[in-house]
Amino acid sequence: MAIPNKPSGQSWLSRIKTWLVTNPNNPGLETKYNYQAFHSSRYLFFFGGRIRTVKRNPAQTVSILLRNLKPLFPVGVGILIVLPLVLFLVYEAKWLWHHISGSVVILFVYGWIHCFVGLLRASYMDPGVLPRNIHITDNAERVGLPAEYNSSVTMPGYKRAHGDMTGSYKPQSEPEVQIKYCPTCKIWRPPRASHCSYCNVCIMNMDHHCRWLNTCVGQRNKRFFLSFLFGTVTSCIWIIVLSFVHIFAYRREHPDISLAHSLRDVGASLFLVIYCLLGVIFPGLLLFYHFMLGITGITTREYYQIPRGMDSFEFLRNIWASTFNTHSYWKNLMVQWCQPRGTSTVRMRDRYQQGDMRFESVEFGAII
């Protein structure tokens, strides 16, 4: 059960600490807001429930060091992004501003801010958490849930116009949509929603759980995740181009200077080129991967759920036969990348109402 409101007896220092970092499972926590009552998840909340990340999971089969550092992974990614910005502003910006144009510096800083804001919002905002304990039958705590709750429900798929070889079009049924009940969250999950074992919550339109961002990528933060990838790739490419311009201009103006002397003068430019060439590989491949998923209308989870062990043509045909495929590359990409975020279904900063079933701990008897 959710911890009831306790009398206000905390010191001002304890209140500040609680506001800065909140672990909902702290037994001495005063429950005033929803995020303080969200005991069932593995979230840590910061700044009064405004941002969140996932606590380390002791059950993971990784080293103790990585388990302890897991909540700091987004901070590490942020440091990797901040480093080239600092080097660029210290060693490159002045020369580019006076010899090329100030607009190239402003354009890079704008792109970097776009990338960094995408990282923060993808890492710490609501990915699309669904409420718990919504679909519970009467007397379920005593007699359990009906047997049909232990199986999936098949919903009719979309019907679209498909052309044949003569050019005529006729409606054709697409594969059905499977709706499943989540025994952990006690809800019938909407299509494309899934339960994340790391966060211990169900996520709307879940794509995957990102270990580097330490959060799920779902309906409410996927656009920021893609924005982060796109901003990282474009910023790295921009730094590489501008650094090469500086190096070539320096060599043209000083053709007789030794290599050691050149490295002393434009060594930071060369370092930025190497750093960004290495740094663009993984985000670039990941962006291309999500672009290919986008044009086929499927998510990462749906891609890995497609049966393997078949020839390439059959595998691609199964991808194209997805229920959510609009059979238009452009429409698929717009649906995947530009869909509305929607409203938050669990508003963590709202006042907690005693007895709110979304935050209660409910145990059932055996499924009948």
Tab-separated table of C-alpha atoms in Angstrom:
chain	number	residue	atom	x	y	z
A	1	MET	CA	0.000	0.000	0.000
A	2	ALA	CA	1.095	3.563	-0.543
A	3	ILE	CA	2.644	5.242	2.443
A	4	PRO	CA	0.120	7.647	3.993
A	5	ASN	CA	0.812	11.281	4.577
A	6	LYS	CA	2.894	11.817	7.666
A	7	PRO	CA	2.857	14.846	9.912
A	8	SER	CA	5.132	17.566	8.688
A	9	GLY	CA	8.118	17.282	11.021
A	10	GLN	CA	11.095	17.481	8.698
A	11	SER	CA	13.745	20.113	9.080
A	12	TRP	CA	14.310	22.587	6.275
A	13	LEU	CA	17.575	20.802	5.384
A	14	SER	CA	15.759	17.456	5.067
A	15	ARG	CA	13.106	19.092	2.904
A	16	ILE	CA	15.768	20.484	0.560
A	17	LYS	CA	17.466	17.073	0.306
A	18	THR	CA	14.131	15.400	-0.405
A	19	TRP	CA	13.331	18.006	-3.042
A	20	LEU	CA	16.712	17.509	-4.712
A	21	VAL	CA	16.657	13.679	-4.709
A	22	THR	CA	13.627	11.540	-3.903
A	23	ASN	CA	13.598	7.773	-3.577
A	24	PRO	CA	9.894	6.821	-3.390
A	25	ASN	CA	10.809	3.642	-1.486
A	26	ASN	CA	12.275	5.579	1.419
A	27	PRO	CA	10.144	4.428	4.393
A	28	GLY	CA	10.379	7.795	6.146
A	29	LEU	CA	9.234	9.817	3.149
A	30	GLU	CA	6.321	12.192	3.579
A	31	THR	CA	3.841	11.516	0.761
A	32	LYS	CA	2.437	14.761	-0.577
A	33	TYR	CA	2.871	14.352	-4.338
A	34	ASN	CA	2.390	11.494	-6.762
A	35	TYR	CA	6.089	10.971	-7.430
A	36	GLN	CA	6.625	10.367	-3.714
A	37	ALA	CA	3.990	7.593	-3.794
A	38	PHE	CA	5.259	5.855	-6.952
A	39	HIS	CA	6.846	2.982	-5.010
A	40	SER	CA	6.267	0.295	-7.631
A	41	SER	CA	8.732	1.731	-10.154
A	42	ARG	CA	12.514	1.868	-9.980
A	43	TYR	CA	12.664	5.598	-10.562
A	44	LEU	CA	14.660	8.175	-8.672
A	45	PHE	CA	13.160	11.667	-8.884
A	46	PHE	CA	15.026	14.965	-8.778
A	47	PHE	CA	14.053	18.599	-8.239
A	48	GLY	CA	10.599	17.953	-6.890
A	49	GLY	CA	9.682	15.261	-9.412
A	50	ARG	CA	10.637	17.323	-12.462
A	51	ILE	CA	13.176	14.832	-13.802
A	52	ARG	CA	13.756	11.116	-13.232
A	53	THR	CA	16.189	8.302	-13.862
A	54	VAL	CA	16.283	4.591	-13.083
A	55	LYS	CA	17.967	3.244	-9.972
A	56	ARG	CA	20.565	0.523	-10.309
A	57	ASN	CA	19.132	-2.983	-10.451
A	58	PRO	CA	20.978	-5.411	-8.137
A	59	ALA	CA	19.635	-8.382	-10.116
A	60	GLN	CA	21.452	-7.400	-13.315
A	61	THR	CA	24.275	-9.709	-14.335
A	62	VAL	CA	26.846	-6.934	-14.711
A	63	SER	CA	29.708	-5.884	-12.520
A	64	ILE	CA	29.103	-4.115	-9.216
A	65	LEU	CA	30.912	-1.056	-10.530
A	66	LEU	CA	28.627	-0.724	-13.548
A	67	ARG	CA	25.558	-1.260	-11.365
A	68	ASN	CA	26.597	1.592	-9.109
A	69	LEU	CA	27.445	3.885	-12.019
A	70	LYS	CA	24.358	3.096	-14.087
A	71	PRO	CA	22.336	6.195	-13.011
A	72	LEU	CA	25.346	8.324	-14.018
A	73	PHE	CA	25.488	7.025	-17.606
A	74	PRO	CA	23.534	10.024	-18.994
A	75	VAL	CA	25.960	12.315	-17.138
A	76	GLY	CA	28.875	10.529	-18.804
A	77	VAL	CA	27.253	10.921	-22.215
A	78	GLY	CA	26.742	14.612	-21.431
A	79	ILE	CA	30.454	15.014	-20.589
A	80	LEU	CA	31.414	13.410	-23.904
A	81	ILE	CA	29.207	15.987	-25.638
A	82	VAL	CA	30.404	18.987	-23.622
A	83	LEU	CA	34.112	18.265	-24.207
A	84	PRO	CA	34.162	19.080	-27.965
A	85	LEU	CA	32.096	22.212	-27.340
A	86	VAL	CA	34.673	23.527	-24.838
A	87	LEU	CA	37.608	22.715	-27.122
A	88	PHE	CA	35.857	24.263	-30.105
A	89	LEU	CA	35.060	27.506	-28.291
A	90	VAL	CA	38.566	27.793	-26.816
A	91	TYR	CA	40.688	26.866	-29.836
A	92	GLU	CA	38.564	27.190	-32.976
A	93	ALA	CA	35.826	29.774	-32.531
A	94	LYS	CA	38.042	32.885	-32.508
A	95	TRP	CA	39.896	31.947	-35.702
A	96	LEU	CA	36.687	30.967	-37.518
A	97	TRP	CA	34.912	34.135	-36.362
A	98	HIS	CA	37.615	36.416	-37.801
A	99	HIS	CA	38.705	34.431	-40.880
A	100	ILE	CA	35.498	32.744	-42.062
A	101	SER	CA	32.317	34.108	-40.511
A	102	GLY	CA	30.755	34.412	-37.101
A	103	SER	CA	27.685	32.657	-38.451
A	104	VAL	CA	29.473	29.281	-38.638
A	105	VAL	CA	30.262	29.496	-34.916
A	106	ILE	CA	26.705	30.518	-34.060
A	107	LEU	CA	25.333	27.716	-36.236
A	108	PHE	CA	27.466	25.134	-34.448
A	109	VAL	CA	26.497	26.379	-30.988
A	110	TYR	CA	22.828	26.278	-31.992
A	111	GLY	CA	23.187	22.702	-33.239
A	112	TRP	CA	25.037	21.692	-30.096
A	113	ILE	CA	22.320	23.173	-27.858
A	114	HIS	CA	19.731	21.286	-29.926
A	115	CYS	CA	21.689	18.067	-29.337
A	116	PHE	CA	22.211	18.624	-25.610
A	117	VAL	CA	18.595	19.572	-24.910
A	118	GLY	CA	17.525	16.422	-26.766
A	119	LEU	CA	19.819	14.367	-24.519
A	120	LEU	CA	18.413	15.917	-21.335
A	121	ARG	CA	14.782	15.553	-22.344
A	122	ALA	CA	15.211	12.007	-23.651
A	123	SER	CA	17.065	10.928	-20.488
A	124	TYR	CA	15.078	12.576	-17.725
A	125	MET	CA	11.529	13.223	-18.939
A	126	ASP	CA	8.478	10.951	-18.889
A	127	PRO	CA	8.880	8.312	-21.649
A	128	GLY	CA	5.150	7.516	-21.582
A	129	VAL	CA	4.503	5.686	-18.312
A	130	LEU	CA	1.077	4.062	-18.110
A	131	PRO	CA	-0.954	4.061	-14.859
A	132	ARG	CA	-1.176	0.889	-12.779
A	133	ASN	CA	-4.118	-1.031	-11.308
A	134	ILE	CA	-6.649	0.280	-13.841
A	135	HIS	CA	-8.197	-2.996	-15.033
A	136	ILE	CA	-9.036	-4.999	-11.916
A	137	THR	CA	-12.195	-7.046	-11.512
A	138	ASP	CA	-14.376	-7.062	-8.397
A	139	ASN	CA	-13.023	-9.194	-5.548
A	140	ALA	CA	-9.801	-9.799	-7.501
A	141	GLU	CA	-7.671	-9.529	-4.380
A	142	ARG	CA	-9.650	-12.422	-2.860
A	143	VAL	CA	-10.513	-14.713	-5.775
A	144	GLY	CA	-7.996	-13.641	-8.401
A	145	LEU	CA	-8.438	-12.511	-11.977
A	146	PRO	CA	-10.528	-14.302	-14.621
A	147	ALA	CA	-8.703	-16.857	-16.748
A	148	GLU	CA	-9.010	-14.750	-19.895
A	149	TYR	CA	-6.733	-12.170	-18.313
A	150	ASN	CA	-3.939	-14.706	-18.706
A	151	SER	CA	-4.188	-14.731	-22.499
A	152	SER	CA	-3.968	-12.189	-25.289
A	153	VAL	CA	-6.938	-10.637	-27.072
A	154	THR	CA	-6.922	-10.375	-30.844
A	155	MET	CA	-8.227	-7.117	-32.269
A	156	PRO	CA	-9.047	-6.572	-35.956
A	157	GLY	CA	-6.240	-5.004	-37.965
A	158	TYR	CA	-6.365	-2.011	-40.219
A	159	LYS	CA	-7.968	-2.200	-43.663
A	160	ARG	CA	-6.248	-0.336	-46.464
A	161	ALA	CA	-6.445	-0.212	-50.234
A	162	HIS	CA	-3.900	-2.423	-51.965
A	163	GLY	CA	-3.278	-2.470	-55.678
A	164	ASP	CA	-3.069	-5.541	-57.839
A	165	MET	CA	-1.202	-5.992	-61.114
A	166	THR	CA	-4.093	-4.531	-63.129
A	167	GLY	CA	-3.908	-1.222	-61.280
A	168	SER	CA	-7.231	-1.651	-59.482
A	169	TYR	CA	-7.461	-1.331	-55.695
A	170	LYS	CA	-9.378	-3.404	-53.218
A	171	PRO	CA	-9.521	-3.465	-49.402
A	172	GLN	CA	-7.417	-6.087	-47.716
A	173	SER	CA	-7.177	-7.013	-44.038
A	174	GLU	CA	-3.832	-6.533	-42.337
A	175	PRO	CA	-2.480	-8.763	-39.530
A	176	GLU	CA	-4.370	-8.524	-36.277
A	177	VAL	CA	-3.344	-6.492	-33.257
A	178	GLN	CA	-2.611	-8.444	-30.077
A	179	ILE	CA	-3.651	-6.883	-26.750
A	180	LYS	CA	-2.115	-8.377	-23.595
A	181	TYR	CA	-2.765	-7.971	-19.904
A	182	CYS	CA	0.210	-6.939	-17.771
A	183	PRO	CA	0.091	-8.935	-14.506
A	184	THR	CA	2.639	-6.574	-12.938
A	185	CYS	CA	0.920	-3.262	-13.690
A	186	LYS	CA	-2.614	-4.764	-13.681
A	187	ILE	CA	-3.693	-3.116	-16.936
A	188	TRP	CA	-4.606	-4.132	-20.462
A	189	ARG	CA	-1.729	-2.642	-22.405
A	190	PRO	CA	-2.588	-0.491	-25.455
A	191	PRO	CA	-1.188	-1.605	-28.830
A	192	ARG	CA	2.612	-1.267	-29.032
A	193	ALA	CA	2.911	-0.712	-25.272
A	194	SER	CA	5.209	-2.988	-23.308
A	195	HIS	CA	6.390	-3.609	-19.760
A	196	CYS	CA	10.010	-2.656	-19.072
A	197	SER	CA	11.718	-4.959	-16.589
A	198	TYR	CA	14.402	-2.342	-15.868
A	199	CYS	CA	11.981	0.468	-14.953
A	200	ASN	CA	9.179	-1.882	-13.764
A	201	VAL	CA	6.516	0.164	-15.591
A	202	CYS	CA	4.532	-0.150	-18.815
A	203	ILE	CA	5.495	2.337	-21.535
A	204	MET	CA	3.286	3.636	-24.360
A	205	ASN	CA	4.607	2.822	-27.834
A	206	MET	CA	7.804	1.472	-26.332
A	207	ASP	CA	10.783	1.301	-28.675
A	208	HIS	CA	13.521	0.029	-26.353
A	209	HIS	CA	15.233	0.599	-23.020
A	210	CYS	CA	18.402	2.609	-23.620
A	211	ARG	CA	21.177	1.695	-21.188
A	212	TRP	CA	23.210	4.783	-22.117
A	213	LEU	CA	20.363	7.164	-21.334
A	214	ASN	CA	19.229	4.919	-18.452
A	215	THR	CA	15.587	5.178	-19.449
A	216	CYS	CA	13.039	3.782	-21.864
A	217	VAL	CA	12.474	5.326	-25.267
A	218	GLY	CA	8.724	5.556	-25.746
A	219	GLN	CA	5.997	7.753	-27.142
A	220	ARG	CA	6.706	10.833	-25.034
A	221	ASN	CA	10.496	11.010	-25.449
A	222	LYS	CA	11.301	9.271	-28.734
A	223	ARG	CA	11.373	12.517	-30.703
A	224	PHE	CA	13.932	13.879	-28.235
A	225	PHE	CA	16.004	10.698	-28.549
A	226	LEU	CA	16.046	11.058	-32.336
A	227	SER	CA	16.736	14.779	-31.985
A	228	PHE	CA	19.731	13.935	-29.802
A	229	LEU	CA	21.081	11.464	-32.384
A	230	PHE	CA	20.535	13.845	-35.281
A	231	GLY	CA	22.088	16.759	-33.395
A	232	THR	CA	25.108	14.653	-32.415
A	233	VAL	CA	25.754	13.526	-35.991
A	234	THR	CA	25.347	16.985	-37.542
A	235	SER	CA	27.440	18.676	-34.821
A	236	CYS	CA	30.271	16.168	-35.270
A	237	ILE	CA	30.241	16.598	-39.037
A	238	TRP	CA	30.235	20.386	-38.651
A	239	ILE	CA	33.220	20.296	-36.279
A	240	ILE	CA	35.132	17.993	-38.646
A	241	VAL	CA	34.549	20.305	-41.609
A	242	LEU	CA	35.464	23.497	-39.730
A	243	SER	CA	38.544	21.916	-38.140
A	244	PHE	CA	39.775	20.728	-41.530
A	245	VAL	CA	39.247	24.251	-42.898
A	246	HIS	CA	41.428	25.620	-40.095
A	247	ILE	CA	44.149	22.995	-40.634
A	248	PHE	CA	44.294	23.462	-44.414
A	249	ALA	CA	44.300	27.250	-44.104
A	250	TYR	CA	47.150	27.084	-41.598
A	251	ARG	CA	49.211	24.759	-43.812
A	252	ARG	CA	48.612	26.991	-46.818
A	253	GLU	CA	49.783	30.073	-44.936
A	254	HIS	CA	52.788	28.290	-43.352
A	255	PRO	CA	54.032	25.695	-45.864
A	256	ASP	CA	57.582	25.618	-44.444
A	257	ILE	CA	56.697	25.007	-40.780
A	258	SER	CA	57.595	21.588	-39.396
A	259	LEU	CA	54.972	19.030	-38.435
A	260	ALA	CA	55.832	19.307	-34.725
A	261	HIS	CA	55.339	23.075	-34.832
A	262	SER	CA	52.076	22.659	-36.736
A	263	LEU	CA	50.751	20.251	-34.124
A	264	ARG	CA	51.503	22.819	-31.464
A	265	ASP	CA	49.475	25.476	-33.291
A	266	VAL	CA	46.581	23.413	-34.695
A	267	GLY	CA	46.833	20.301	-32.527
A	268	ALA	CA	43.424	21.016	-30.996
A	269	SER	CA	41.906	21.072	-34.496
A	270	LEU	CA	43.428	17.692	-35.303
A	271	PHE	CA	42.241	16.280	-31.976
A	272	LEU	CA	38.696	17.510	-32.679
A	273	VAL	CA	38.768	15.848	-36.112
A	274	ILE	CA	39.843	12.488	-34.634
A	275	TYR	CA	37.469	12.775	-31.652
A	276	CYS	CA	34.452	13.592	-33.793
A	277	LEU	CA	35.293	10.977	-36.422
A	278	LEU	CA	35.244	8.366	-33.654
A	279	GLY	CA	32.256	9.974	-31.950
A	280	VAL	CA	30.059	10.093	-35.037
A	281	ILE	CA	30.277	6.353	-35.790
A	282	PHE	CA	27.930	4.937	-33.145
A	283	PRO	CA	25.303	7.760	-33.207
A	284	GLY	CA	25.441	7.750	-37.007
A	285	LEU	CA	24.817	4.018	-37.268
A	286	LEU	CA	22.085	4.230	-34.641
A	287	LEU	CA	20.401	7.122	-36.474
A	288	PHE	CA	20.528	5.183	-39.754
A	289	TYR	CA	19.097	2.116	-37.989
A	290	HIS	CA	16.155	4.104	-36.618
A	291	PHE	CA	15.657	5.759	-39.998
A	292	MET	CA	15.310	2.323	-41.625
A	293	LEU	CA	12.897	1.236	-38.893
A	294	GLY	CA	10.982	4.474	-39.374
A	295	ILE	CA	10.359	4.017	-43.082
A	296	THR	CA	9.054	0.490	-42.449
A	297	GLY	CA	6.770	1.635	-39.618
A	298	ILE	CA	8.070	-0.677	-36.886
A	299	THR	CA	9.817	-0.174	-33.545
A	300	THR	CA	12.978	-1.804	-32.228
A	301	ARG	CA	10.925	-4.248	-30.115
A	302	GLU	CA	8.785	-5.245	-33.101
A	303	TYR	CA	11.894	-5.732	-35.222
A	304	TYR	CA	13.413	-8.194	-32.746
A	305	GLN	CA	10.086	-10.022	-32.354
A	306	ILE	CA	10.082	-10.979	-36.046
A	307	PRO	CA	11.046	-14.683	-36.341
A	308	ARG	CA	14.600	-15.365	-37.498
A	309	GLY	CA	15.943	-18.370	-39.356
A	310	MET	CA	14.338	-17.526	-42.700
A	311	ASP	CA	15.729	-16.251	-45.976
A	312	SER	CA	16.290	-12.513	-46.412
A	313	PHE	CA	13.301	-12.002	-48.687
A	314	GLU	CA	10.910	-13.669	-46.249
A	315	PHE	CA	12.355	-11.662	-43.363
A	316	LEU	CA	11.883	-8.359	-45.223
A	317	ARG	CA	8.362	-9.377	-46.235
A	318	ASN	CA	7.496	-9.968	-42.571
A	319	ILE	CA	8.832	-6.518	-41.736
A	320	TRP	CA	6.731	-4.940	-44.486
A	321	ALA	CA	3.648	-6.892	-43.330
A	322	SER	CA	3.598	-5.139	-39.943
A	323	THR	CA	0.137	-4.122	-38.767
A	324	PHE	CA	1.295	-0.546	-38.299
A	325	ASN	CA	2.881	-0.197	-41.732
A	326	THR	CA	1.041	2.437	-43.802
A	327	HIS	CA	2.755	1.141	-46.990
A	328	SER	CA	4.183	4.588	-47.547
A	329	TYR	CA	7.783	5.351	-46.595
A	330	TRP	CA	6.996	8.992	-45.977
A	331	LYS	CA	3.900	8.328	-43.839
A	332	ASN	CA	5.726	5.670	-41.838
A	333	LEU	CA	8.542	8.094	-41.103
A	334	MET	CA	6.142	10.837	-40.067
A	335	VAL	CA	4.236	8.491	-37.762
A	336	GLN	CA	7.407	7.158	-36.149
A	337	TRP	CA	9.375	10.406	-35.882
A	338	CYS	CA	6.772	13.167	-35.694
A	339	GLN	CA	3.820	11.644	-33.872
A	340	PRO	CA	2.294	13.775	-31.092
A	341	ARG	CA	3.785	13.136	-27.667
A	342	GLY	CA	0.357	13.044	-26.041
A	343	THR	CA	-0.377	13.971	-22.463
A	344	SER	CA	1.231	12.327	-19.462
A	345	THR	CA	-1.042	9.607	-18.063
A	346	VAL	CA	0.629	9.757	-14.632
A	347	ARG	CA	1.290	13.346	-13.606
A	348	MET	CA	3.998	12.945	-10.995
A	349	ARG	CA	3.896	16.484	-9.640
A	350	ASP	CA	0.173	16.482	-8.900
A	351	ARG	CA	-0.992	16.304	-5.304
A	352	TYR	CA	-1.300	12.737	-4.027
A	353	GLN	CA	-4.850	11.695	-3.180
A	354	GLN	CA	-5.092	9.130	-0.398
A	355	GLY	CA	-6.347	5.792	-1.777
A	356	ASP	CA	-5.385	6.523	-5.417
A	357	MET	CA	-5.290	2.993	-6.855
A	358	ARG	CA	-2.577	3.922	-9.370
A	359	PHE	CA	-0.083	4.026	-6.510
A	360	GLU	CA	-1.397	1.184	-4.367
A	361	SER	CA	0.259	-2.218	-4.027
A	362	VAL	CA	-2.315	-4.817	-5.081
A	363	GLU	CA	-1.836	-8.568	-4.676
A	364	PHE	CA	-4.175	-11.118	-6.256
A	365	GLY	CA	-5.139	-14.638	-5.448
A	366	ALA	CA	-4.622	-17.349	-8.071
A	367	ILE	CA	-6.064	-16.640	-11.506
A	368	ILE	CA	-9.343	-18.527	-11.726
